[in-house]
Amino acid sequence: MKFYHRLKKGLFSKMVFTYTIIIALSFIIIAAFLSVWFQNYYFNQRRHQLEKESLFIKPYVFDFFKNREDDREYSAAQRDEALKFFSAYSSADIWLEDKSGYVYAVSDEKYQSLIARQIFTKGLEEMRFNKIYEMTGTYGDIIKNQSHIYGIPVIDSDSTFYGAIIMSTPLDEIRSPLKNVYRIIWITAIFAIIISCFIIYYFSERILIKQLAAINAVAKKISKGDVRKRVEINSNDEIGELAESFNYMADSLEKVEKARREFISNVSHEIRSPITSIKGFIGGILDGVIPRDKENYYLSITYEEIQRLTRLVNDLLDLSAIEAGQFKLRIDEFDINEIIRLTVIKFETKIKEKKLDVDVCFNLEHQYVAGDRDRLIQVMTNLIDNAIKYVNEGGKIYICTKVKGEKVLVSVFNSGPLIAKEDLPHIWDRFYKSDKSRTQKISTGLGLPIVRNILTQHGEDIWVENKEGEGVTFIFTLKRIK
Ligand SMILES: Nc1ncnc2c1ncn2[C@@H]1O[C@H](COP(=O)(O)OP(=O)(O)OP(=O)(O)O)[C@@H](O)[C@H]1O
Ligand SMILES: [Mg+2]
């Protein structure tokens, strides 16, 4: 649960952080583009408006200059009215100046002091040639706030220059609608961020966080030894894949765990029975329960048990050393036929006891191979030991070598019962004994795993063939030396 919260906080806050940055960046870019575009658009609109207004104002100018001296007063009053009206309409201050730049009319009384002052003479030079004059900024003590100034020349149809209409609007005035637009953009952005947080929360919770927490919970249970736990996620995405791989891993863990438990119980079982009998016999001798003249007999049984134990422990050590890869092979070249002969001789007593017919069949007198001599003696010993153990009374054993390409095939055949189909895949497992009751006393089921491990380490192969109605053949390969 604690982890769940940490994961939630961690992943969730990271996702929200990323998305917020993405959304904020997109809005900043949109706002920047919009505001540039909007400002241009707005200024254009403004120019159009001012130009239109100037069309209405121009007739008053012409009237004023063209009228006779005594009519001027009347037309001036009319003109000032019009200026006042248009100034209020477009929230711009409007001043009229004559062809030399002297102001002779203003839209607002507060600019009365401007009358008869010469202003915007520089602009006048441009306007004289029927060009519109435009600037933004301040102008001496007349325009103190940043303003947009638009000068429109007044030129008659016969190209007489009568001066100019100057219109000035404080930039703040123009920008206030823009500010509104910015505000709307930012409020939308904040709303978008909040809404996306909710959406991210909902989806990340459903798609990611819950699932990861489920996998994690199972991982924890497994690490505590509960290897049967599995994740139940059936989504068709990467999380589903992760869950699948996770379960796959849990499967193999369970198998390993099962093998380990079996191994330990097998080892303990194998060790317990000889120890119990040794304890019983020695106890009997010490207590005097076993009569003195039988002591030697029981001691020899005890001795056999101890030998069995020694063999078992040695086999186990060998196996674990080979499996851990600590076993360095000492590769030599030697005659495998000679090793087969020597090994058979070692089993002479047992062969005679069982009245077996043992024969070798070699392609060549000497068959040289590469390998670790001692290890291969162990392989031959185990295979021949099995053959003698599982052959029928008075049966046959054939041990052959023959060349096949780069390899030498060594086969050990014994007549007798076949290995059952269901046992075939398992005979290479540690402690596997197909006929438990019959072989319990004399075998542990470590022979074949050792054989196979040694050969695998050599890079060689071993397999078993049942010969219907005849017997069993174990065959392995070795590297041939010519
Ligand atoms: N030649 C064979 N004929 C029939 N069955 C065999 C033969 N060799 C092995 N098996 C079967 O394979 C099983 C495993 O053999 P493996 O050599 O590993 O163990 P084991 O001979 O029972 O014990 P150990 O070799 O440790 O004394 C045997 O228990 C036996 O059932
Ligand atoms: Mg064996």
mmCIF file of C-alpha atoms and ligand atoms in Angstrom, residues 311 386-387 389-390 414 417 419 427 432-435 442-449 472 474, ligand 1:
data_model
loop_
_atom_site.group_PDB
_atom_site.id
_atom_site.type_symbol
_atom_site.label_atom_id
_atom_site.label_comp_id
_atom_site.label_asym_id
_atom_site.label_seq_id
_atom_site.Cartn_x
_atom_site.Cartn_y
_atom_site.Cartn_z
ATOM 1 C CA ARG A 311 29.867 -42.488 -2.962
ATOM 2 C CA ASN A 386 24.048 -49.380 -15.219
ATOM 3 C CA ALA A 387 24.279 -52.027 -17.940
ATOM 4 C CA LYS A 389 22.726 -53.477 -12.920
ATOM 5 C CA TYR A 390 19.796 -53.530 -15.356
ATOM 6 C CA ASN A 414 22.635 -54.511 -22.497
ATOM 7 C CA PRO A 417 13.851 -54.949 -20.070
ATOM 8 C CA ILE A 419 13.103 -48.315 -20.352
ATOM 9 C CA ILE A 427 16.304 -40.813 -16.534
ATOM 10 C CA TYR A 432 15.433 -40.402 -10.823
ATOM 11 C CA LYS A 433 15.003 -44.166 -10.489
ATOM 12 C CA SER A 434 12.381 -45.797 -12.630
ATOM 13 C CA ASP A 435 11.950 -48.927 -10.541
ATOM 14 C CA ILE A 442 21.941 -50.064 -4.571
ATOM 15 C CA SER A 443 21.319 -46.864 -6.478
ATOM 16 C CA THR A 444 20.771 -43.174 -5.955
ATOM 17 C CA GLY A 445 19.886 -41.984 -9.446
ATOM 18 C CA LEU A 446 22.882 -39.700 -9.834
ATOM 19 C CA GLY A 447 24.820 -41.772 -12.388
ATOM 20 C CA LEU A 448 23.199 -40.546 -15.604
ATOM 21 C CA PRO A 449 23.015 -36.859 -14.624
ATOM 22 C CA VAL A 472 18.794 -50.838 -24.143
ATOM 23 C CA PHE A 474 23.284 -45.820 -24.487
HETATM 24 N N1 LIG B 1 21.044 -49.803 -19.001
HETATM 25 C C1 LIG B 1 19.851 -49.510 -18.481
HETATM 26 N N2 LIG B 1 18.793 -50.304 -18.665
HETATM 27 C C2 LIG B 1 17.603 -49.998 -18.160
HETATM 28 N N3 LIG B 1 17.340 -48.907 -17.425
HETATM 29 C C3 LIG B 1 18.365 -48.090 -17.172
HETATM 30 C C4 LIG B 1 19.653 -48.309 -17.694
HETATM 31 N N4 LIG B 1 20.472 -47.304 -17.305
HETATM 32 C C5 LIG B 1 19.701 -46.490 -16.563
HETATM 33 N N5 LIG B 1 18.445 -46.948 -16.478
HETATM 34 C C6 LIG B 1 17.324 -46.294 -15.775
HETATM 35 O O1 LIG B 1 17.667 -44.954 -15.548
HETATM 36 C C7 LIG B 1 17.617 -44.654 -14.160
HETATM 37 C C8 LIG B 1 18.680 -43.621 -13.796
HETATM 38 O O2 LIG B 1 19.964 -44.159 -13.974
HETATM 39 P P1 LIG B 1 21.155 -43.628 -13.094
HETATM 40 O O3 LIG B 1 22.415 -44.265 -13.539
HETATM 41 O O4 LIG B 1 21.088 -42.154 -13.144
HETATM 42 O O5 LIG B 1 20.760 -44.041 -11.653
HETATM 43 P P2 LIG B 1 20.969 -45.423 -10.928
HETATM 44 O O6 LIG B 1 21.763 -46.330 -11.771
HETATM 45 O O7 LIG B 1 19.613 -45.874 -10.523
HETATM 46 O O8 LIG B 1 21.749 -44.971 -9.647
HETATM 47 P P3 LIG B 1 23.319 -44.698 -9.546
HETATM 48 O O9 LIG B 1 23.862 -44.689 -10.925
HETATM 49 O O10 LIG B 1 23.382 -43.386 -8.883
HETATM 50 O O11 LIG B 1 23.834 -45.777 -8.733
HETATM 51 C C9 LIG B 1 17.807 -45.964 -13.491
HETATM 52 O O12 LIG B 1 17.187 -45.971 -12.226
HETATM 53 C C10 LIG B 1 17.137 -46.914 -14.446
HETATM 54 O O13 LIG B 1 15.762 -46.969 -14.176
#
